[in-house]
Amino acid sequence: MKSWIRNMFGMMGALAVAGCVSAPETRFYTLSVPSGSSVTKDAIHSSVPIFIEIMPVNVPERLARPQLVVRSQAGQETELFILEQDRWSSHFNNELRDAFAAGIASQIGAINETRGAARTPDQPVYRVAIELSQFDAIVGDKVTARFNWAITRSTDGRGAVCYTVISEVVSGGIEGVVKGVQRAVSSAAAEVAKNLVELDSRRAATCVPRIKMDNAY
């Protein structure tokens, strides 16, 4: 895989030297999961609306950009590739926030408070702060991510703090990496959604740290 990426950059350089007029095509990707995807098949909808506010997702500085950041092979721990022609549709942290908001909504039918949804004074808002503290995307190998989150209920300040570590096996090129990240975010969103339902039911949130290894492509 390392040679694949190096060859890609080499071809781009050769085109530039040859004076090719047309610029390399830029490809854009999203973390949004199509409706009806299998990742939402176990959705648990609450009997009453749950209002949420998803805060901006914190990510390592190297990832706070629209370009995909990958490694080319396992064991190559020091070299990263910032892919100028392979980009998220917005900065990665913004993509994550939108994907979590959509994923949680699809899991439990939550309503995004930031969109001005009407609610009664006694209905709490659950503020969700999410951090991507570890992230590693290896082309043709796997995507590994650790998500930490904290949920706070507006009415009494009660909440939950938890994390999950997810590893998704990926195949192919950049498209496979994108799908692996999609699956990882969807899995983490399901864990956050479960905590929200528990808190809204006045139960203690189940915050047992999980490490998920997914071998499915």
PDB file of C-alpha atoms in Angstrom:
ATOM      1  CA  MET A   1       0.000   0.000   0.000  1.00  0.00           C
ATOM      2  CA  LYS A   2       2.880   2.345   0.674  1.00  0.00           C
ATOM      3  CA  SER A   3       4.089   1.848  -2.907  1.00  0.00           C
ATOM      4  CA  TRP A   4       0.549   2.510  -4.149  1.00  0.00           C
ATOM      5  CA  ILE A   5       0.451   5.928  -2.504  1.00  0.00           C
ATOM      6  CA  ARG A   6       4.005   6.762  -3.577  1.00  0.00           C
ATOM      7  CA  ASN A   7       3.139   5.816  -7.163  1.00  0.00           C
ATOM      8  CA  MET A   8       0.097   8.069  -6.980  1.00  0.00           C
ATOM      9  CA  PHE A   9       2.214  11.037  -5.901  1.00  0.00           C
ATOM     10  CA  GLY A  10       4.825  10.126  -8.519  1.00  0.00           C
ATOM     11  CA  MET A  11       2.247  10.175 -11.301  1.00  0.00           C
ATOM     12  CA  MET A  12       1.007  13.566 -10.125  1.00  0.00           C
ATOM     13  CA  GLY A  13       4.569  14.900 -10.222  1.00  0.00           C
ATOM     14  CA  ALA A  14       5.150  13.493 -13.694  1.00  0.00           C
ATOM     15  CA  LEU A  15       2.032  15.194 -14.987  1.00  0.00           C
ATOM     16  CA  ALA A  16       3.186  18.493 -13.530  1.00  0.00           C
ATOM     17  CA  VAL A  17       6.638  18.171 -15.140  1.00  0.00           C
ATOM     18  CA  ALA A  18       5.065  17.293 -18.468  1.00  0.00           C
ATOM     19  CA  GLY A  19       3.131  20.542 -18.335  1.00  0.00           C
ATOM     20  CA  CYS A  20      -0.254  18.887 -18.284  1.00  0.00           C
ATOM     21  CA  VAL A  21      -2.861  21.643 -18.385  1.00  0.00           C
ATOM     22  CA  SER A  22      -5.662  19.826 -16.594  1.00  0.00           C
ATOM     23  CA  ALA A  23      -5.380  19.727 -12.790  1.00  0.00           C
ATOM     24  CA  PRO A  24      -5.791  16.389 -10.968  1.00  0.00           C
ATOM     25  CA  GLU A  25      -9.414  15.675 -10.130  1.00  0.00           C
ATOM     26  CA  THR A  26     -10.364  16.295  -6.504  1.00  0.00           C
ATOM     27  CA  ARG A  27     -12.655  13.701  -4.935  1.00  0.00           C
ATOM     28  CA  PHE A  28     -14.964  14.608  -2.051  1.00  0.00           C
ATOM     29  CA  TYR A  29     -16.286  12.223   0.607  1.00  0.00           C
ATOM     30  CA  THR A  30     -18.830  12.409   3.392  1.00  0.00           C
ATOM     31  CA  LEU A  31     -19.419  10.605   6.678  1.00  0.00           C
ATOM     32  CA  SER A  32     -23.180  10.711   6.166  1.00  0.00           C
ATOM     33  CA  VAL A  33     -24.612   7.197   6.104  1.00  0.00           C
ATOM     34  CA  PRO A  34     -27.361   6.512   3.514  1.00  0.00           C
ATOM     35  CA  SER A  35     -30.834   6.013   4.944  1.00  0.00           C
ATOM     36  CA  GLY A  36     -31.716   2.369   5.467  1.00  0.00           C
ATOM     37  CA  SER A  37     -28.106   1.430   6.110  1.00  0.00           C
ATOM     38  CA  SER A  38     -27.510  -1.681   8.199  1.00  0.00           C
ATOM     39  CA  VAL A  39     -25.767   0.392  10.878  1.00  0.00           C
ATOM     40  CA  THR A  40     -29.149   1.707  12.050  1.00  0.00           C
ATOM     41  CA  LYS A  41     -31.022  -1.586  12.057  1.00  0.00           C
ATOM     42  CA  ASP A  42     -30.888  -1.855  15.865  1.00  0.00           C
ATOM     43  CA  ALA A  43     -32.296   1.627  16.468  1.00  0.00           C
ATOM     44  CA  ILE A  44     -34.121   2.106  19.777  1.00  0.00           C
ATOM     45  CA  HIS A  45     -36.565   4.993  19.609  1.00  0.00           C
ATOM     46  CA  SER A  46     -37.594   6.731  22.809  1.00  0.00           C
ATOM     47  CA  SER A  47     -41.310   7.041  23.602  1.00  0.00           C
ATOM     48  CA  VAL A  48     -40.898  10.805  24.118  1.00  0.00           C
ATOM     49  CA  PRO A  49     -38.748  13.274  22.173  1.00  0.00           C
ATOM     50  CA  ILE A  50     -35.171  13.622  23.370  1.00  0.00           C
ATOM     51  CA  PHE A  51     -33.622  17.011  22.698  1.00  0.00           C
ATOM     52  CA  ILE A  52     -29.893  17.051  22.088  1.00  0.00           C
ATOM     53  CA  GLU A  53     -27.186  19.612  21.444  1.00  0.00           C
ATOM     54  CA  ILE A  54     -24.087  18.201  19.791  1.00  0.00           C
ATOM     55  CA  MET A  55     -21.071  20.340  20.579  1.00  0.00           C
ATOM     56  CA  PRO A  56     -18.188  20.798  18.100  1.00  0.00           C
ATOM     57  CA  VAL A  57     -16.127  17.610  18.016  1.00  0.00           C
ATOM     58  CA  ASN A  58     -12.558  17.955  19.266  1.00  0.00           C
ATOM     59  CA  VAL A  59      -9.974  16.256  17.062  1.00  0.00           C
ATOM     60  CA  PRO A  60      -6.159  16.181  17.013  1.00  0.00           C
ATOM     61  CA  GLU A  61      -4.764  19.250  15.243  1.00  0.00           C
ATOM     62  CA  ARG A  62      -3.392  17.220  12.339  1.00  0.00           C
ATOM     63  CA  LEU A  63      -6.923  16.058  11.477  1.00  0.00           C
ATOM     64  CA  ALA A  64      -8.671  19.455  11.652  1.00  0.00           C
ATOM     65  CA  ARG A  65      -8.593  19.871   7.886  1.00  0.00           C
ATOM     66  CA  PRO A  66     -10.668  18.800   4.864  1.00  0.00           C
ATOM     67  CA  GLN A  67      -7.933  16.558   3.420  1.00  0.00           C
ATOM     68  CA  LEU A  68      -7.903  12.886   4.364  1.00  0.00           C
ATOM     69  CA  VAL A  69      -4.919  11.963   6.523  1.00  0.00           C
ATOM     70  CA  VAL A  70      -3.784   8.342   6.205  1.00  0.00           C
ATOM     71  CA  ARG A  71      -0.879   5.977   6.667  1.00  0.00           C
ATOM     72  CA  SER A  72       0.088   3.687   3.835  1.00  0.00           C
ATOM     73  CA  GLN A  73       0.832   0.481   5.730  1.00  0.00           C
ATOM     74  CA  ALA A  74       0.831  -1.112   9.157  1.00  0.00           C
ATOM     75  CA  GLY A  75       4.056  -0.606  11.063  1.00  0.00           C
ATOM     76  CA  GLN A  76       4.817   2.707   9.365  1.00  0.00           C
ATOM     77  CA  GLU A  77       4.234   4.757  12.509  1.00  0.00           C
ATOM     78  CA  THR A  78       6.020   8.007  11.671  1.00  0.00           C
ATOM     79  CA  GLU A  79       4.928   8.841   8.124  1.00  0.00           C
ATOM     80  CA  LEU A  80       1.524  10.338   7.335  1.00  0.00           C
ATOM     81  CA  PHE A  81       0.053  11.326   3.989  1.00  0.00           C
ATOM     82  CA  ILE A  82      -2.183  14.386   3.627  1.00  0.00           C
ATOM     83  CA  LEU A  83      -4.155  13.673   0.459  1.00  0.00           C
ATOM     84  CA  GLU A  84      -4.839  16.909  -1.409  1.00  0.00           C
ATOM     85  CA  GLN A  85      -7.059  15.228  -4.011  1.00  0.00           C
ATOM     86  CA  ASP A  86      -9.093  13.203  -1.483  1.00  0.00           C
ATOM     87  CA  ARG A  87     -11.113  15.462   0.795  1.00  0.00           C
ATOM     88  CA  TRP A  88     -14.039  15.442   3.158  1.00  0.00           C
ATOM     89  CA  SER A  89     -16.923  17.665   2.073  1.00  0.00           C
ATOM     90  CA  SER A  90     -16.007  19.954   5.001  1.00  0.00           C
ATOM     91  CA  HIS A  91     -13.337  19.992   7.707  1.00  0.00           C
ATOM     92  CA  PHE A  92     -13.119  16.561   9.347  1.00  0.00           C
ATOM     93  CA  ASN A  93     -14.308  17.810  12.747  1.00  0.00           C
ATOM     94  CA  ASN A  94     -17.402  19.324  11.110  1.00  0.00           C
ATOM     95  CA  GLU A  95     -18.082  16.085   9.245  1.00  0.00           C
ATOM     96  CA  LEU A  96     -17.876  14.222  12.549  1.00  0.00           C
ATOM     97  CA  ARG A  97     -20.312  16.553  14.285  1.00  0.00           C
ATOM     98  CA  ASP A  98     -22.870  16.244  11.488  1.00  0.00           C
ATOM     99  CA  ALA A  99     -22.456  12.466  11.356  1.00  0.00           C
ATOM    100  CA  PHE A 100     -22.928  12.081  15.115  1.00  0.00           C
ATOM    101  CA  ALA A 101     -26.007  14.320  15.100  1.00  0.00           C
ATOM    102  CA  ALA A 102     -27.558  12.360  12.242  1.00  0.00           C
ATOM    103  CA  GLY A 103     -26.535   8.993  13.673  1.00  0.00           C
ATOM    104  CA  ILE A 104     -27.964   9.683  17.124  1.00  0.00           C
ATOM    105  CA  ALA A 105     -31.166  11.039  15.593  1.00  0.00           C
ATOM    106  CA  SER A 106     -31.601   7.907  13.479  1.00  0.00           C
ATOM    107  CA  GLN A 107     -30.984   5.656  16.487  1.00  0.00           C
ATOM    108  CA  ILE A 108     -33.434   7.220  18.951  1.00  0.00           C
ATOM    109  CA  GLY A 109     -35.357   9.867  17.023  1.00  0.00           C
ATOM    110  CA  ALA A 110     -33.567  12.664  18.902  1.00  0.00           C
ATOM    111  CA  ILE A 111     -34.304  16.285  18.015  1.00  0.00           C
ATOM    112  CA  ASN A 112     -31.453  18.714  17.436  1.00  0.00           C
ATOM    113  CA  GLU A 113     -31.976  21.660  19.793  1.00  0.00           C
ATOM    114  CA  THR A 114     -29.644  23.889  17.775  1.00  0.00           C
ATOM    115  CA  ARG A 115     -32.193  23.941  14.947  1.00  0.00           C
ATOM    116  CA  GLY A 116     -34.712  25.806  17.069  1.00  0.00           C
ATOM    117  CA  ALA A 117     -37.042  22.890  17.762  1.00  0.00           C
ATOM    118  CA  ALA A 118     -39.963  23.740  20.040  1.00  0.00           C
ATOM    119  CA  ARG A 119     -39.995  22.103  23.473  1.00  0.00           C
ATOM    120  CA  THR A 120     -41.764  22.617  26.772  1.00  0.00           C
ATOM    121  CA  PRO A 121     -39.859  24.195  29.706  1.00  0.00           C
ATOM    122  CA  ASP A 122     -39.753  20.902  31.612  1.00  0.00           C
ATOM    123  CA  GLN A 123     -38.142  18.987  28.748  1.00  0.00           C
ATOM    124  CA  PRO A 124     -34.368  18.766  29.286  1.00  0.00           C
ATOM    125  CA  VAL A 125     -31.717  19.275  26.667  1.00  0.00           C
ATOM    126  CA  TYR A 126     -28.824  16.825  26.637  1.00  0.00           C
ATOM    127  CA  ARG A 127     -25.555  18.484  25.728  1.00  0.00           C
ATOM    128  CA  VAL A 128     -23.145  16.013  24.137  1.00  0.00           C
ATOM    129  CA  ALA A 129     -19.418  16.807  23.987  1.00  0.00           C
ATOM    130  CA  ILE A 130     -17.383  14.380  21.872  1.00  0.00           C
ATOM    131  CA  GLU A 131     -13.643  14.026  21.430  1.00  0.00           C
ATOM    132  CA  LEU A 132     -11.754  11.941  18.904  1.00  0.00           C
ATOM    133  CA  SER A 133      -8.632  11.336  20.966  1.00  0.00           C
ATOM    134  CA  GLN A 134      -6.989   8.657  18.816  1.00  0.00           C
ATOM    135  CA  PHE A 135      -7.302   8.017  15.095  1.00  0.00           C
ATOM    136  CA  ASP A 136      -5.356   5.876  12.661  1.00  0.00           C
ATOM    137  CA  ALA A 137      -6.376   5.147   9.075  1.00  0.00           C
ATOM    138  CA  ILE A 138      -4.225   2.638   7.199  1.00  0.00           C
ATOM    139  CA  VAL A 139      -5.097   2.184   3.532  1.00  0.00           C
ATOM    140  CA  GLY A 140      -6.055  -1.412   2.781  1.00  0.00           C
ATOM    141  CA  ASP A 141      -5.740  -2.457   6.425  1.00  0.00           C
ATOM    142  CA  LYS A 142      -7.876  -0.858   9.138  1.00  0.00           C
ATOM    143  CA  VAL A 143      -9.304   2.266  10.725  1.00  0.00           C
ATOM    144  CA  THR A 144      -8.938   2.598  14.500  1.00  0.00           C
ATOM    145  CA  ALA A 145     -10.573   5.360  16.531  1.00  0.00           C
ATOM    146  CA  ARG A 146     -11.142   6.198  20.176  1.00  0.00           C
ATOM    147  CA  PHE A 147     -14.139   8.401  20.934  1.00  0.00           C
ATOM    148  CA  ASN A 148     -14.687   9.974  24.361  1.00  0.00           C
ATOM    149  CA  TRP A 149     -17.962  11.661  25.228  1.00  0.00           C
ATOM    150  CA  ALA A 150     -19.638  13.512  28.064  1.00  0.00           C
ATOM    151  CA  ILE A 151     -23.398  14.013  28.318  1.00  0.00           C
ATOM    152  CA  THR A 152     -24.927  16.685  30.554  1.00  0.00           C
ATOM    153  CA  ARG A 153     -28.658  17.116  31.270  1.00  0.00           C
ATOM    154  CA  SER A 154     -29.719  20.770  31.353  1.00  0.00           C
ATOM    155  CA  THR A 155     -32.269  20.456  34.159  1.00  0.00           C
ATOM    156  CA  ASP A 156     -30.078  19.017  36.901  1.00  0.00           C
ATOM    157  CA  GLY A 157     -26.549  18.689  35.517  1.00  0.00           C
ATOM    158  CA  ARG A 158     -26.561  14.909  35.726  1.00  0.00           C
ATOM    159  CA  GLY A 159     -24.932  12.986  32.943  1.00  0.00           C
ATOM    160  CA  ALA A 160     -22.423  10.399  31.854  1.00  0.00           C
ATOM    161  CA  VAL A 161     -18.815  10.135  30.746  1.00  0.00           C
ATOM    162  CA  CYS A 162     -17.657   7.215  28.640  1.00  0.00           C
ATOM    163  CA  TYR A 163     -15.502   6.109  25.715  1.00  0.00           C
ATOM    164  CA  THR A 164     -15.247   3.427  23.086  1.00  0.00           C
ATOM    165  CA  VAL A 165     -12.378   2.148  20.945  1.00  0.00           C
ATOM    166  CA  ILE A 166     -13.372   0.861  17.526  1.00  0.00           C
ATOM    167  CA  SER A 167     -11.257  -0.909  14.919  1.00  0.00           C
ATOM    168  CA  GLU A 168     -12.711  -1.501  11.456  1.00  0.00           C
ATOM    169  CA  VAL A 169     -10.984  -3.673   8.870  1.00  0.00           C
ATOM    170  CA  VAL A 170     -10.955  -1.983   5.455  1.00  0.00           C
ATOM    171  CA  SER A 171     -10.157  -3.117   1.935  1.00  0.00           C
ATOM    172  CA  GLY A 172      -9.282  -1.390  -1.306  1.00  0.00           C
ATOM    173  CA  GLY A 173      -8.100   2.195  -1.502  1.00  0.00           C
ATOM    174  CA  ILE A 174      -9.380   5.477  -0.102  1.00  0.00           C
ATOM    175  CA  GLU A 175     -13.026   4.497  -0.630  1.00  0.00           C
ATOM    176  CA  GLY A 176     -12.505   1.621   1.792  1.00  0.00           C
ATOM    177  CA  VAL A 177     -11.001   3.963   4.383  1.00  0.00           C
ATOM    178  CA  VAL A 178     -14.000   6.292   4.126  1.00  0.00           C
ATOM    179  CA  LYS A 179     -16.445   3.426   4.615  1.00  0.00           C
ATOM    180  CA  GLY A 180     -14.437   2.227   7.611  1.00  0.00           C
ATOM    181  CA  VAL A 181     -14.627   5.664   9.224  1.00  0.00           C
ATOM    182  CA  GLN A 182     -18.371   5.749   8.523  1.00  0.00           C
ATOM    183  CA  ARG A 183     -18.848   2.438  10.323  1.00  0.00           C
ATOM    184  CA  ALA A 184     -16.717   3.535  13.276  1.00  0.00           C
ATOM    185  CA  VAL A 185     -18.675   6.766  13.732  1.00  0.00           C
ATOM    186  CA  SER A 186     -22.002   4.938  13.403  1.00  0.00           C
ATOM    187  CA  SER A 187     -20.966   2.450  16.093  1.00  0.00           C
ATOM    188  CA  ALA A 188     -19.881   5.240  18.442  1.00  0.00           C
ATOM    189  CA  ALA A 189     -23.105   7.173  17.783  1.00  0.00           C
ATOM    190  CA  ALA A 190     -25.102   4.085  18.775  1.00  0.00           C
ATOM    191  CA  GLU A 191     -23.253   3.946  22.110  1.00  0.00           C
ATOM    192  CA  VAL A 192     -23.944   7.633  22.779  1.00  0.00           C
ATOM    193  CA  ALA A 193     -27.594   7.139  21.838  1.00  0.00           C
ATOM    194  CA  LYS A 194     -27.898   4.275  24.313  1.00  0.00           C
ATOM    195  CA  ASN A 195     -26.595   6.504  27.112  1.00  0.00           C
ATOM    196  CA  LEU A 196     -29.089   9.218  26.164  1.00  0.00           C
ATOM    197  CA  VAL A 197     -32.039   6.826  26.386  1.00  0.00           C
ATOM    198  CA  GLU A 198     -30.830   5.574  29.761  1.00  0.00           C
ATOM    199  CA  LEU A 199     -30.453   9.086  31.172  1.00  0.00           C
ATOM    200  CA  ASP A 200     -33.797  10.221  29.793  1.00  0.00           C
ATOM    201  CA  SER A 201     -35.426   7.206  31.461  1.00  0.00           C
ATOM    202  CA  ARG A 202     -33.914   8.342  34.780  1.00  0.00           C
ATOM    203  CA  ARG A 203     -31.602   5.344  34.828  1.00  0.00           C
ATOM    204  CA  ALA A 204     -27.873   5.355  35.392  1.00  0.00           C
ATOM    205  CA  ALA A 205     -26.015   5.416  32.113  1.00  0.00           C
ATOM    206  CA  THR A 206     -24.138   2.220  31.298  1.00  0.00           C
ATOM    207  CA  CYS A 207     -20.605   3.445  30.728  1.00  0.00           C
ATOM    208  CA  VAL A 208     -18.550   0.307  30.404  1.00  0.00           C
ATOM    209  CA  PRO A 209     -15.621   1.177  28.112  1.00  0.00           C
ATOM    210  CA  ARG A 210     -15.803  -0.946  24.982  1.00  0.00           C
ATOM    211  CA  ILE A 211     -13.196  -2.081  22.516  1.00  0.00           C
ATOM    212  CA  LYS A 212     -14.837  -3.193  19.289  1.00  0.00           C
ATOM    213  CA  MET A 213     -12.928  -5.126  16.652  1.00  0.00           C
ATOM    214  CA  ASP A 214     -14.866  -5.524  13.426  1.00  0.00           C
ATOM    215  CA  ASN A 215     -13.519  -7.936  10.836  1.00  0.00           C
ATOM    216  CA  ALA A 216     -16.283  -7.343   8.317  1.00  0.00           C
ATOM    217  CA  TYR A 217     -15.544  -5.413   5.136  1.00  0.00           C
TER     218      TYR A 217
END
